[in-house]
Amino acid sequence: MRKKICFVAAARPNFMKIAPIYNEILKFPKEFQAILVHTGQHYDKNMSDTFFDQLNIPKPNISLGLGSGTHAQQTARTMIAFETVLNEKKPDLVVVVGDVNATLACSITAKKLHIPVAHIESGLRSFDQMMPEEINRLVTDKISDFLYTPSEDADQQLLKEGTPKENIIFVGNVMIDTLKTFKPKAAATKYFKKLGLTKQQYITLTLHRPSNVDDKVVFKDILTALKEISGHFTIICPIHPRTKKQIKEFKLDAYVNMDGIKKNKINLIEPIGYFEMMNLVMNSRLVLTDSGGLQEETTVLKVPCITLRENTERPITITQGSNHLVGTSSKKICDTFYKVSRKPQSESQIPKYWDGNTAKRIVKDLIKQSKAGRF
Ligand code: UD1
């Protein structure tokens, strides 16, 4: 019998994960009918539509248009709206990705209607419950039926937490499927050149974690380090809406330049598409970030990455990849920058199954689980 699968996409980092799985599922029309739901947590064109266009994700079947809000507002609104979708569409399985609020909201809603849930990117833990994403990961993994993991350390973590072994499926990193598919297109944009930047003579920066930008002391300490670093390499930063708001709120405008690209400055530009972002990253001297995805993408692109966080749920990017976890003190950031920037090329390895075939492995497994009557 043909099974109905409902995919949930909500915020920017979800789109790179949904694209390869959704497009792979569409290759099996006899086995599966796919429904794509966009909750609308991210809604600006350059935070959402641009990614659908560039990554060839078909238009969502259902757009909930839920928008921003506090955590409780986002989660509650998503649950109410998603419950209606599930009651109407009656899918056999719900697929959620990553660790955003919709991942949590939609998995709880589905489970309470007795609909099985598959979680893509299971088993990642920062062990820091001050991070909203950690709570989303813990709850989603606890109630999911199929836990697709990006690395074997995630399997070990899930086993430690008492997850039944048969529910854990190591498939690799699905975001790397997107990176491999679109790397040539990203390279062809020559975006860094369009900005007047020189290969390896600039640094790409992203910063959006509430723990970094919602606290003025922490944010200022990071900016102090970035200012020193920009004296050596021009910094370019596609600015997240949250960070833009906080710069205004804390009156930190003097640290940054928002008026074109200037040498030896922290230059803020509007959020950019996936191709443009990957182009900036692959030609950078190094990347400074607090993003989860960029720690993984830099590992595969072999670009050194300095992560401006106290912990990471992706330790494999440090043990095998090009990532350095430094925290947020300006001294530590600068010390690591001086050490890392001297070496132009990162000596990272690529973790197992970060090979561009993860979506194939997931869909193959879904066919197996469906035939076994597990959904
Ligand atoms: C969310 C995710 C985070 C992910 C990040 C990527 C949760 C808990 N957090 O955080 O894991 O790393 O997305 O970007 O789900 N805004 C806009 N336009 C948009 C989207 C947001 O202006 O298209 C503004 C809104 O004012 C909003 C703020 O940005 O209040 C933050 O957005 P929100 O989705 O709440 O959290 P993120 O910080 O983006």
mmCIF file with all atom_site columns, N, CA and C in Angstrom, residues 113 136 266 363:
data_model
loop_
_atom_site.group_PDB
_atom_site.id
_atom_site.type_symbol
_atom_site.label_atom_id
_atom_site.label_alt_id
_atom_site.label_comp_id
_atom_site.label_asym_id
_atom_site.label_entity_id
_atom_site.label_seq_id
_atom_site.pdbx_PDB_ins_code
_atom_site.Cartn_x
_atom_site.Cartn_y
_atom_site.Cartn_z
_atom_site.occupancy
_atom_site.B_iso_or_equiv
_atom_site.pdbx_formal_charge
_atom_site.auth_seq_id
_atom_site.auth_comp_id
_atom_site.auth_asym_id
_atom_site.auth_atom_id
_atom_site.pdbx_PDB_model_num
ATOM 1  N N  . LEU A 1 113 ? -1.183 11.844 18.163 1.00 0.00 ? 113 LEU A N  1
ATOM 2  C CA . LEU A 1 113 ? -2.225 11.319 17.267 1.00 0.00 ? 113 LEU A CA 1
ATOM 3  C C  . LEU A 1 113 ? -1.858 9.906  16.801 1.00 0.00 ? 113 LEU A C  1
ATOM 4  N N  . ASN A 1 136 ? 14.890 20.734 22.324 1.00 0.00 ? 136 ASN A N  1
ATOM 5  C CA . ASN A 1 136 ? 14.193 20.209 21.141 1.00 0.00 ? 136 ASN A CA 1
ATOM 6  C C  . ASN A 1 136 ? 14.748 18.843 20.734 1.00 0.00 ? 136 ASN A C  1
ATOM 7  N N  . ILE A 1 266 ? 34.567 44.899 10.035 1.00 0.00 ? 266 ILE A N  1
ATOM 8  C CA . ILE A 1 266 ? 33.558 43.842 10.193 1.00 0.00 ? 266 ILE A CA 1
ATOM 9  C C  . ILE A 1 266 ? 32.380 44.308 9.339  1.00 0.00 ? 266 ILE A C  1
ATOM 10 N N  . VAL A 1 363 ? 15.935 6.870  2.494  1.00 0.00 ? 363 VAL A N  1
ATOM 11 C CA . VAL A 1 363 ? 14.741 6.419  1.764  1.00 0.00 ? 363 VAL A CA 1
ATOM 12 C C  . VAL A 1 363 ? 14.749 4.895  1.614  1.00 0.00 ? 363 VAL A C  1
#
